[in-house]
Short mmCIF file of C-alpha atoms in Angstrom, two decimals:
data_model
loop_
_atom_site.label_atom_id
_atom_site.label_comp_id
_atom_site.label_asym_id
_atom_site.label_seq_id
_atom_site.Cartn_x
_atom_site.Cartn_y
_atom_site.Cartn_z
CA MET A 3 -6.49 155.33 -86.65
CA ARG A 4 -6.82 152.14 -88.54
CA LEU A 5 -7.61 149.45 -86.69
CA SER A 6 -7.81 147.19 -89.63
CA PRO A 7 -6.90 146.89 -92.68
CA ASP A 8 -10.24 146.33 -94.16
CA GLU A 9 -10.43 149.99 -93.87
CA ILE A 10 -8.13 150.35 -96.71
CA ILE A 11 -9.97 150.16 -99.82
CA PHE A 12 -8.02 149.56 -103.73
CA TRP A 13 -11.16 149.50 -105.10
CA GLN A 14 -14.90 149.62 -104.54
CA HIS A 15 -18.29 148.21 -106.98
CA GLY A 16 -20.92 148.27 -104.85
CA PHE A 17 -20.91 145.08 -102.31
CA ILE A 18 -17.92 143.96 -103.81
CA LYS A 19 -14.80 145.22 -103.23
CA LEU A 20 -10.74 145.38 -103.02
CA ASN A 21 -9.02 146.42 -99.44
CA ALA A 22 -6.05 145.60 -98.21
CA THR A 23 -7.50 142.67 -96.40
CA ILE A 24 -7.70 140.74 -99.62
CA VAL A 25 -4.68 141.75 -101.08
CA PHE A 26 -2.39 141.10 -98.94
CA THR A 27 -3.99 137.90 -98.59
CA TRP A 28 -3.68 137.24 -102.02
CA ALA A 29 -0.06 138.63 -102.10
CA VAL A 30 0.76 135.52 -98.82
CA MET A 31 -1.43 132.99 -100.70
CA LEU A 32 0.57 133.97 -104.17
CA PHE A 33 3.90 133.44 -101.65
CA LEU A 34 2.98 130.68 -100.74
CA ALA A 35 1.86 128.59 -103.78
CA ALA A 36 4.79 130.22 -105.68
CA GLY A 37 6.92 129.28 -102.89
CA SER A 38 5.68 125.69 -102.41
CA LYS A 39 5.80 125.23 -106.15
CA LEU A 40 9.25 126.13 -106.81
CA ILE A 41 10.47 124.39 -104.72
CA THR A 42 8.76 121.41 -104.85
CA HIS A 43 8.53 120.92 -108.48
CA ARG A 44 11.87 118.95 -107.89
CA LEU A 45 11.43 117.12 -105.25
CA SER A 46 14.31 114.37 -104.75
CA GLY A 47 13.40 110.98 -103.23
CA ASP A 48 16.88 110.02 -102.30
CA HIS A 49 19.01 110.95 -100.34
CA ASN A 50 20.67 114.14 -101.86
CA ARG A 51 17.98 116.70 -101.11
CA SER A 52 17.87 121.17 -101.44
CA ARG A 53 18.12 122.90 -98.26
CA TRP A 54 14.53 124.08 -99.61
CA GLN A 55 13.29 120.57 -99.38
CA ASN A 56 14.80 120.07 -96.02
CA LEU A 57 13.05 123.17 -94.40
CA LEU A 58 9.86 121.98 -95.84
CA GLU A 59 9.96 118.37 -94.72
CA ILE A 60 10.80 119.94 -91.43
CA VAL A 61 7.97 121.84 -91.28
CA VAL A 62 5.66 119.41 -93.22
CA THR A 63 6.47 117.02 -91.31
CA GLY A 64 6.52 118.97 -87.46
CA ILE A 65 3.01 120.35 -88.08
CA GLU A 66 1.77 116.52 -88.92
CA GLN A 67 3.59 115.13 -85.70
CA GLN A 68 2.05 118.47 -83.35
CA ILE A 69 -1.47 117.11 -85.10
CA GLU A 70 -0.51 113.51 -84.32
CA GLU A 71 0.33 115.16 -80.01
CA VAL A 72 -2.85 116.16 -79.96
CA GLY A 73 -4.86 113.08 -80.32
CA LEU A 74 -5.31 113.14 -84.14
CA HIS A 75 -4.44 109.63 -85.47
CA GLU A 76 -4.77 110.00 -89.22
CA PRO A 77 -2.85 113.88 -89.47
CA LYS A 78 -2.17 113.40 -92.93
CA LYS A 79 -6.20 113.55 -93.48
CA TYR A 80 -6.01 117.41 -91.21
CA LEU A 81 -2.45 118.34 -92.40
CA GLY A 82 -4.44 120.13 -95.39
CA PHE A 83 -6.24 122.68 -93.10
CA LEU A 84 -4.69 122.91 -89.59
CA GLY A 85 -1.14 122.72 -91.97
CA THR A 86 -3.19 125.89 -93.64
CA LEU A 87 -3.83 127.54 -90.73
CA PHE A 88 -0.83 127.27 -89.15
CA LEU A 89 0.75 128.81 -92.18
CA PHE A 90 -1.15 131.16 -93.10
CA VAL A 91 -1.21 132.80 -89.95
CA ALA A 92 3.16 132.01 -89.39
CA THR A 93 3.74 134.02 -92.87
CA VAL A 94 1.37 136.51 -92.44
CA SER A 95 3.07 137.23 -88.61
CA LEU A 96 6.94 137.11 -90.30
CA CYS A 97 5.63 139.41 -93.52
CA THR A 98 5.17 142.03 -91.12
CA VAL A 99 8.59 143.13 -90.56
CA ILE A 100 8.45 144.12 -94.15
CA PRO A 101 7.56 147.74 -94.44
CA GLY A 102 4.47 148.51 -95.77
CA PHE A 103 2.95 144.97 -94.80
CA GLN A 104 -1.41 145.09 -93.34
CA PRO A 105 -1.23 141.85 -91.99
CA PRO A 106 -4.81 140.31 -92.86
CA THR A 107 -5.21 138.59 -89.46
CA GLY A 108 -5.12 142.47 -88.20
CA SER A 109 -8.00 142.44 -89.65
CA LEU A 110 -11.28 141.10 -87.76
CA SER A 111 -13.11 140.09 -90.98
CA THR A 112 -9.91 137.66 -91.64
CA THR A 113 -9.89 136.27 -88.05
CA ALA A 114 -13.64 135.94 -88.32
CA ALA A 115 -13.52 134.00 -91.55
CA LEU A 116 -10.86 131.68 -90.26
CA ALA A 117 -12.49 131.25 -86.82
CA LEU A 118 -15.85 130.39 -89.32
CA CYS A 119 -13.52 127.78 -91.10
CA VAL A 120 -12.37 126.03 -87.74
CA PHE A 121 -16.13 126.47 -87.13
CA VAL A 122 -17.94 124.74 -89.78
CA ALA A 123 -14.67 122.05 -90.12
CA VAL A 124 -14.77 120.68 -86.20
CA PRO A 125 -19.10 119.41 -86.59
CA PHE A 126 -17.82 117.80 -90.70
CA PHE A 127 -14.55 116.35 -89.04
CA GLY A 128 -16.62 115.49 -86.35
CA ILE A 129 -19.50 113.94 -88.47
CA GLU A 130 -16.97 112.16 -91.49
CA GLU A 131 -15.60 110.72 -88.29
CA GLN A 132 -18.99 109.24 -86.11
CA GLY A 133 -21.76 109.65 -88.41
CA LEU A 134 -23.92 112.33 -87.93
CA GLY A 135 -26.58 110.90 -84.91
CA ALA A 136 -23.17 110.28 -83.01
CA TYR A 137 -21.78 113.59 -83.31
CA LEU A 138 -24.92 115.09 -82.70
CA LYS A 139 -25.40 113.24 -79.32
CA SER A 140 -22.81 114.47 -78.03
CA TYR A 141 -24.30 117.42 -77.40
CA ILE A 142 -26.06 115.65 -74.96
CA LYS A 143 -23.36 114.47 -73.47
CA PRO A 144 -23.59 113.97 -70.89
CA THR A 145 -27.40 115.05 -70.02
CA PHE A 146 -29.75 116.52 -72.22
CA ILE A 147 -29.40 120.08 -69.83
CA MET A 148 -25.89 120.03 -71.62
CA LEU A 149 -27.10 120.80 -75.05
CA PRO A 150 -27.43 125.04 -74.78
CA PHE A 151 -24.27 125.10 -73.14
CA ASN A 152 -22.38 123.12 -75.69
CA ILE A 153 -23.71 124.94 -78.10
CA ILE A 154 -22.84 128.53 -76.27
CA SER A 155 -19.39 126.96 -76.00
CA GLU A 156 -19.24 126.11 -79.40
CA MET A 157 -20.06 129.45 -80.65
CA SER A 158 -17.70 131.24 -78.00
CA ARG A 159 -14.55 129.15 -78.48
CA THR A 160 -15.43 130.17 -82.34
CA LEU A 161 -15.89 133.96 -81.08
CA ALA A 162 -12.81 133.71 -79.21
CA LEU A 163 -10.62 131.88 -81.78
CA ALA A 164 -11.71 135.06 -84.22
CA VAL A 165 -10.85 138.27 -81.46
CA ARG A 166 -7.74 136.52 -79.96
CA LEU A 167 -6.12 136.59 -83.36
CA PHE A 168 -7.40 139.55 -84.31
CA GLY A 169 -6.17 141.33 -80.77
CA ASN A 170 -2.99 140.21 -80.92
CA MET A 171 -2.21 140.98 -84.27
CA MET A 172 -3.84 143.96 -84.44
CA SER A 173 -2.46 145.39 -81.00
CA GLY A 174 0.66 144.45 -81.94
CA ALA A 175 0.41 146.69 -84.95
CA MET A 176 -0.97 149.61 -82.86
CA ILE A 177 1.97 149.19 -80.30
CA ILE A 178 4.57 148.92 -83.62
CA GLY A 179 2.48 152.35 -84.64
CA ILE A 180 2.38 154.39 -81.97
CA LEU A 181 6.35 153.66 -80.79
CA LEU A 182 7.20 154.98 -84.27
CA THR A 183 5.64 157.98 -82.97
CA ILE A 184 7.19 158.20 -79.60
CA THR A 185 10.59 156.47 -79.72
CA PRO A 186 11.22 155.88 -83.84
CA PHE A 187 14.61 154.36 -83.42
CA ILE A 188 14.92 151.37 -81.32
CA PHE A 189 11.64 150.21 -79.13
CA PRO A 190 9.81 149.79 -82.61
CA ILE A 191 12.67 146.93 -83.93
CA ILE A 192 12.51 145.58 -80.70
CA MET A 193 8.28 145.43 -80.56
CA THR A 194 8.54 144.28 -83.94
CA LEU A 195 10.76 141.31 -82.32
CA LEU A 196 8.14 140.71 -80.41
CA GLY A 197 5.26 141.19 -82.22
CA LEU A 198 7.02 138.31 -84.29
CA LEU A 199 7.54 136.11 -81.50
CA THR A 200 3.43 137.22 -80.38
CA GLY A 201 2.26 136.18 -84.05
CA MET A 202 4.67 132.73 -84.27
CA VAL A 203 2.93 131.79 -80.71
CA GLN A 204 -0.44 132.77 -81.69
CA ALA A 205 -0.32 130.94 -84.90
CA TYR A 206 0.74 128.24 -83.08
CA ILE A 207 -2.32 128.70 -80.35
CA PHE A 208 -4.63 129.21 -83.23
CA THR A 209 -3.83 125.68 -84.74
CA ILE A 210 -3.67 124.03 -81.66
CA LEU A 211 -6.97 124.91 -80.59
CA ALA A 212 -8.53 124.25 -84.27
CA ALA A 213 -6.69 120.52 -83.57
CA VAL A 214 -8.04 120.26 -80.53
CA TYR A 215 -11.58 121.17 -81.36
CA ILE A 216 -11.12 118.88 -83.94
CA ALA A 217 -9.86 116.22 -81.76
CA ALA A 218 -12.73 116.83 -79.28
CA ALA A 219 -15.35 116.17 -81.84
CA THR A 220 -13.54 113.30 -83.38
CA ARG A 221 -12.96 111.25 -80.29
CA ILE A 222 -15.60 112.05 -78.38
CA ARG A 223 -17.29 108.65 -78.42
CA LYS A 224 -14.21 106.40 -79.55
CA PRO A 225 -12.50 104.49 -76.71
CA MET A 226 -8.92 105.07 -75.20
CA PRO A 227 -6.41 103.49 -77.13
CA GLU A 228 -4.78 100.65 -75.69
CA SER A 229 -1.02 102.71 -75.04
CA GLU A 230 -3.20 105.86 -73.38
CA VAL A 231 -4.78 103.31 -71.34
CA LYS A 232 -1.94 101.11 -69.62
CA HIS A 233 -0.43 104.82 -69.12
CA MET B 13 -17.76 147.78 -88.49
CA ILE B 14 -15.26 146.35 -87.38
CA ILE B 15 -16.22 143.32 -89.58
CA ASP B 16 -16.89 143.46 -93.51
CA TRP B 17 -19.04 140.36 -94.20
CA PHE B 18 -17.65 140.99 -97.81
CA THR B 19 -14.26 140.50 -96.01
CA VAL B 20 -15.41 137.83 -94.62
CA GLY B 21 -17.00 135.43 -97.20
CA ALA B 22 -14.02 136.27 -99.54
CA GLN B 23 -11.54 135.15 -96.38
CA THR B 24 -13.35 132.08 -96.05
CA LEU B 25 -12.65 131.66 -99.94
CA ASN B 26 -9.09 132.63 -99.81
CA PHE B 27 -8.45 130.27 -97.30
CA LEU B 28 -10.01 127.44 -99.16
CA ILE B 29 -8.44 128.31 -102.16
CA LEU B 30 -4.88 128.27 -100.23
CA VAL B 31 -6.26 124.71 -98.01
CA TRP B 32 -6.10 122.91 -102.07
CA LEU B 33 -3.00 125.06 -103.30
CA MET B 34 -0.85 123.98 -100.19
CA LYS B 35 -2.25 119.86 -100.50
CA HIS B 36 -1.55 120.40 -104.24
CA PHE B 37 1.59 121.91 -103.81
CA LEU B 38 2.86 121.37 -100.64
CA TYR B 39 2.01 118.39 -98.57
CA LYS B 40 1.20 116.06 -101.35
CA PRO B 41 4.70 116.49 -102.88
CA VAL B 42 6.45 116.35 -99.56
CA LEU B 43 4.81 113.71 -98.03
CA ASN B 44 5.19 111.51 -101.07
CA ALA B 45 8.68 112.38 -101.57
CA ILE B 46 8.72 111.60 -97.77
CA ASP B 47 7.35 107.72 -98.04
CA ALA B 48 9.48 107.44 -101.03
CA ARG B 49 12.66 107.56 -99.61
CA GLU B 50 10.92 105.61 -96.40
CA LYS B 51 9.80 103.28 -98.44
CA ARG B 52 13.23 103.44 -100.44
CA ILE B 53 14.88 102.97 -97.23
CA ALA B 54 13.27 100.08 -95.69
CA THR B 55 13.62 98.84 -99.16
CA GLU B 56 17.35 99.17 -98.67
CA LEU B 57 17.03 97.80 -94.71
CA SER B 58 15.22 94.74 -96.15
CA ASP B 59 18.00 94.38 -98.70
CA ALA B 60 20.41 94.92 -96.77
CA ASP B 61 18.90 92.83 -93.90
CA THR B 62 18.47 89.46 -96.08
CA LYS B 63 22.30 90.70 -97.74
CA LYS B 64 23.54 90.04 -93.53
CA ILE B 65 21.43 86.83 -93.36
CA GLU B 66 23.02 85.79 -96.14
CA ALA B 67 26.36 86.75 -95.59
CA GLN B 68 25.45 84.71 -91.61
CA LYS B 69 24.79 81.87 -93.81
CA GLU B 70 27.97 82.22 -95.93
CA ILE B 71 29.91 82.77 -92.72
CA ASP B 72 28.23 80.10 -90.77
CA THR B 73 29.17 77.29 -93.90
CA PHE B 74 32.47 78.79 -93.97
CA LYS B 75 32.92 77.85 -90.60
CA HIS B 76 31.28 75.19 -90.65
CA LYS B 77 33.76 73.86 -92.89
CA ASN B 78 36.61 75.05 -91.76
CA GLU B 79 35.64 73.14 -88.69
CA GLU B 80 35.44 69.86 -91.17
CA PHE B 81 38.69 70.91 -92.59
CA ASP B 82 40.23 70.65 -89.42
CA ARG B 83 38.96 67.55 -88.12
CA GLN B 84 39.86 66.08 -91.54
CA ARG B 85 43.37 67.88 -90.74
CA SER B 86 43.70 66.42 -87.42
CA GLU B 87 42.53 63.24 -89.34
CA LEU B 88 44.77 62.73 -91.86
CA LEU B 89 47.37 64.20 -89.06
CA ARG B 90 46.57 61.53 -86.32
CA LYS B 91 46.47 58.70 -89.35
CA ALA B 92 50.02 59.67 -90.43
CA THR B 93 51.27 59.99 -87.28
CA GLU B 94 49.98 56.01 -86.64
CA GLU B 95 51.83 55.38 -90.15
CA ALA B 96 54.38 56.57 -89.58
CA SER B 97 54.84 54.89 -86.10
CA GLU B 98 53.73 51.52 -87.88
CA GLU B 99 55.97 52.42 -90.33
CA ARG B 100 58.49 52.86 -87.85
CA GLN B 101 58.04 49.67 -85.48
CA ARG B 102 58.41 47.87 -89.02
CA LEU B 103 61.40 49.49 -89.79
CA LEU B 104 62.40 48.62 -86.41
CA GLU B 105 61.39 45.37 -86.68
CA LYS B 106 63.24 44.75 -90.12
CA ALA B 107 66.44 46.48 -89.00
CA GLY B 108 66.05 44.07 -87.01
CA ASN B 109 65.26 40.92 -88.42
CA ASP B 110 68.51 42.65 -91.32
CA ALA B 111 70.27 42.50 -88.10
CA GLU B 112 70.02 39.09 -87.16
CA ASP B 113 70.02 37.78 -90.60
CA LEU B 114 73.65 39.54 -91.07
CA GLY B 115 74.43 38.71 -87.28
CA SER B 116 73.25 34.83 -88.08
CA LYS B 117 75.00 34.56 -91.94
CA HIS B 118 77.88 36.30 -90.02
CA ARG B 119 77.94 33.43 -87.69
CA GLU B 120 77.15 31.24 -90.62
CA ARG B 121 80.29 33.12 -92.40
CA LEU B 122 82.47 33.07 -89.22
CA ARG B 123 81.34 28.64 -88.49
CA ASN B 124 82.49 27.92 -92.51
CA GLU B 125 85.42 30.11 -92.29
CA THR B 126 86.30 28.03 -88.88
CA HIS B 127 85.04 25.03 -91.18
CA ASP B 128 87.48 25.70 -93.97
CA LEU B 129 90.19 26.29 -91.46
CA HIS B 130 90.02 24.15 -89.69
CA ARG B 131 89.84 21.57 -93.05
CA GLU B 132 92.61 23.38 -94.30
CA ILE B 133 94.40 22.81 -90.78
CA ARG B 134 93.43 19.08 -91.10
CA GLY B 135 94.15 18.96 -94.71
CA ARG B 136 97.24 20.39 -93.85
CA VAL B 137 98.81 18.14 -91.34
CA GLN B 138 97.77 15.16 -92.66
CA HIS B 139 99.60 16.16 -95.86
CA GLY B 140 101.83 17.20 -93.10
CA VAL B 141 102.11 14.13 -91.35
CA PHE B 142 101.89 12.17 -94.66
CA ALA B 143 104.82 13.46 -95.53
CA ILE B 144 107.04 13.28 -92.29
CA ALA B 145 105.79 9.36 -92.34
CA ARG B 146 106.98 8.82 -95.84
CA LYS B 147 110.03 10.55 -95.24
CA ALA B 148 110.31 8.49 -92.01
CA LEU B 149 109.06 5.20 -93.80
CA THR B 150 111.66 5.96 -97.07
CA GLU B 151 114.12 6.81 -94.51
CA PHE B 152 114.28 4.46 -91.74
CA ALA B 153 112.02 1.27 -93.28
CA THR B 154 113.66 1.64 -96.60
CA THR B 155 110.50 1.02 -98.18
CA THR B 156 107.84 3.31 -99.46
CA LEU B 157 104.61 4.96 -97.74
CA GLU B 158 102.51 3.35 -100.00
CA GLU B 159 103.71 -0.32 -99.55
CA ARG B 160 103.22 0.36 -95.66
CA LEU B 161 99.64 1.11 -95.81
CA GLY B 162 99.00 -1.38 -98.35
CA GLU B 163 100.52 -3.76 -95.82
CA VAL B 164 98.85 -2.26 -92.93
CA PHE B 165 95.43 -2.50 -94.72
CA THR B 166 96.32 -6.52 -95.58
CA ARG B 167 97.23 -6.66 -92.34
CA ARG B 168 94.07 -5.11 -91.05
CA LEU B 169 91.86 -7.39 -93.94
CA ARG B 170 93.50 -10.46 -92.31
CA GLY B 171 92.81 -9.40 -88.37
CA MET B 172 89.58 -8.96 -88.92
CA GLU B 173 87.15 -10.66 -86.39
CA SER B 174 84.73 -13.09 -87.91
CA PRO B 175 81.49 -11.33 -87.21
CA GLU B 176 83.48 -8.07 -89.50
CA LYS B 177 84.86 -11.00 -91.63
CA GLU B 178 81.15 -12.71 -92.11
CA ARG B 179 79.24 -9.52 -92.63
CA LEU B 180 82.04 -8.75 -95.33
CA ALA B 181 81.62 -12.10 -96.93
CA GLN B 182 77.52 -11.93 -97.41
CA ALA B 183 78.42 -8.35 -98.57
CA LEU B 184 80.81 -9.45 -101.11
CA GLY B 185 79.41 -13.21 -101.90
CA SER B 186 75.27 -11.91 -103.40
CA ALA B 187 76.85 -11.99 -106.69
CA SER B 188 77.10 -15.29 -108.44
CA ASP B 189 79.37 -14.60 -111.69
CA PRO B 190 82.91 -13.92 -111.12
CA SER B 191 83.68 -11.39 -113.87
CA VAL B 192 81.55 -9.33 -112.31
CA VAL B 193 83.16 -6.24 -109.97
CA ARG B 194 82.17 -6.81 -106.24
CA ALA B 195 84.69 -4.74 -104.72
CA VAL B 196 86.52 -1.46 -105.35
CA VAL B 197 89.20 -0.42 -103.55
CA ARG B 198 89.97 3.12 -103.37
CA SER B 199 93.08 4.94 -102.94
CA ALA B 200 94.93 8.52 -101.96
CA PHE B 201 97.32 7.24 -104.56
CA ASP B 202 97.53 4.79 -107.45
CA LEU B 203 98.72 1.93 -105.99
CA PRO B 204 101.82 -0.97 -107.36
CA THR B 205 100.81 -4.08 -109.45
CA GLU B 206 102.55 -5.35 -106.28
CA GLN B 207 100.18 -4.07 -104.21
CA ARG B 208 96.84 -4.75 -105.30
CA THR B 209 97.79 -8.59 -105.55
CA VAL B 210 98.81 -8.42 -102.30
CA ILE B 211 95.41 -7.04 -101.30
CA GLN B 212 93.45 -9.23 -103.84
CA ASN B 213 95.21 -12.36 -102.00
CA ALA B 214 94.64 -11.16 -98.55
CA LEU B 215 90.60 -10.47 -99.84
CA ASN B 216 90.40 -13.60 -101.43
CA GLU B 217 92.02 -15.47 -98.28
CA THR B 218 90.27 -13.57 -95.55
CA VAL B 219 86.62 -14.31 -97.48
CA SER B 220 87.46 -17.36 -99.31
CA ALA B 221 86.81 -16.70 -102.39
CA ASP B 222 87.93 -14.94 -105.71
CA ILE B 223 86.55 -11.56 -105.71
CA ARG B 224 87.08 -9.06 -108.37
CA ILE B 225 88.35 -5.89 -107.72
CA ARG B 226 88.54 -2.34 -108.94
CA PHE B 227 91.11 -0.48 -108.30
CA GLU B 228 90.23 3.50 -108.16
CA THR B 229 92.28 6.36 -107.25
CA ARG B 230 90.57 9.27 -105.15
CA PRO B 231 92.89 11.59 -103.83
CA ASP B 232 91.00 13.19 -101.30
CA LEU B 233 91.65 9.94 -99.57
CA ILE B 234 94.22 11.17 -97.30
CA SER B 235 97.03 8.87 -97.38
CA GLY B 236 94.36 5.76 -96.91
CA ILE B 237 93.05 2.99 -98.37
CA GLU B 238 89.28 1.47 -98.62
CA LEU B 239 87.42 -1.47 -99.80
CA THR B 240 83.77 -0.87 -100.19
CA ALA B 241 81.41 -4.18 -101.44
CA ASN B 242 77.81 -3.93 -101.25
CA GLY B 243 76.86 -1.36 -98.18
CA GLN B 244 79.83 -3.06 -96.58
CA LYS B 245 83.58 -0.97 -95.97
CA VAL B 246 87.15 -1.82 -94.62
CA ALA B 247 89.10 1.36 -94.56
CA TRP B 248 92.11 2.87 -93.35
CA SER B 249 93.55 6.07 -93.28
CA ILE B 250 95.14 8.59 -91.55
CA SER B 251 91.74 10.39 -91.30
CA ASP B 252 91.12 7.84 -88.36
CA TYR B 253 94.21 9.45 -86.63
CA LEU B 254 93.66 13.24 -88.05
CA SER B 255 90.17 13.06 -86.58
CA SER B 256 91.16 12.92 -82.88
CA LEU B 257 93.75 15.79 -84.32
CA GLU B 258 91.06 17.69 -85.31
CA LYS B 259 89.38 17.19 -82.19
CA ASP B 260 92.25 18.36 -80.51
CA ILE B 261 92.79 21.54 -82.13
CA ASP B 262 88.70 21.95 -82.00
CA GLU B 263 88.98 22.65 -78.10
CA LEU B 264 91.99 24.63 -78.73
CA LEU B 265 90.20 26.45 -80.63
CA LYS B 266 87.12 27.03 -78.73
CA LYS B 267 89.63 28.12 -75.65
CA ASN B 268 90.65 30.81 -77.53
CA ASN B 269 87.29 31.69 -78.68
CA ILE B 270 85.61 32.05 -74.81
CA LYS B 271 89.35 33.74 -74.09
CA GLU B 272 88.61 36.38 -76.72
CA SER B 273 84.91 36.90 -76.18
#
């Protein structure tokens, strides 16, 4: 039994290989990029808009709103990274209904790559927001003793991100695979629906957690905004 | 090995490429479109606000003009009412004055008519009395009324009292030239020569002087003779008797008017 689409290798040349994870990721990337390009190349600035434009606007403004609700006050700055995270994971989850589709997020390599991106993005945005010194100081808050714990926390949450997404996606695909061998007709469909739900929830969780980590890194030394103090 | 590190690297790269692609093809165009729309809506709202303010201003202006118009209208109405009232008052006064004038004219005309009537009555009575007297004198005394009148006048001249006589002499004697006419005798009829001689003699005797007299005929002196000399007058006519008769008739008419009113 395959645990990961990494194991399906289409082409290999030494260290370099072209497995199902990479190929399906490209497919998803192509779908997202081409779909976006197709819809956005004739965007309308007035009241008459196409349905697809409305859909895209709802998705983009929805993500933007979620990012803002997490506590990032300039959501447009983080929209590229966090929005792409969500859209990629969500699209991959949606695509699991396509027969033969191997979800790239079912591979620990992909989730680890995404978690690594978050792992790098958190200090990147943190340093960009409050400077290198202030960011590094945040590791020894409230006391110097907390430094190892903060570092362990940083590592473990990255690992948790990667494993959580991988586990959910892999298990979803695996359950469907097992059920297909036992009850081929009704249950796999129900489980596929459940898998869709789980995939969307995971996409949301992954993005929100990444947003929370970035927010924690960027707002750690900032005074509370006046509106929040009143509450 | 569950993690393939080449795949991890490839997926990281893929993800970063996807981030760029999505930024370029999705977020930027969509956000730009939303921003443009929001800007346009804000502009439209601002325009609408401006138009609303302008409309409000125009409403205020019209309201103000309406109020002004109402005020002017009521002012004009008030003026017109006052003018009409004044005009009414003026017309009433004018009508009153006209009525008064008309009344006074009417009264005047009535008075004139009464006066004319009296004169007419008096004239007719005089003529009637004169005719009766003449007829009576002619029939009973075998002499003409004129002769009788001349006699009466002559008798009256001769029977004048002293002071009266002196005044007449004084009036007649102021002229030194005898050829100058110093007295004028007017009569309602043409006096016959005998009468004239009698009057001339009577006057000469009365004032003891030769007085030159001019005789004139004045039909309005109803059956009478009068002598005028330098402001002094000796006269006799039926008018004296008629005056008392006129008085009687006046009183009679007044009594009638009072009864009628």
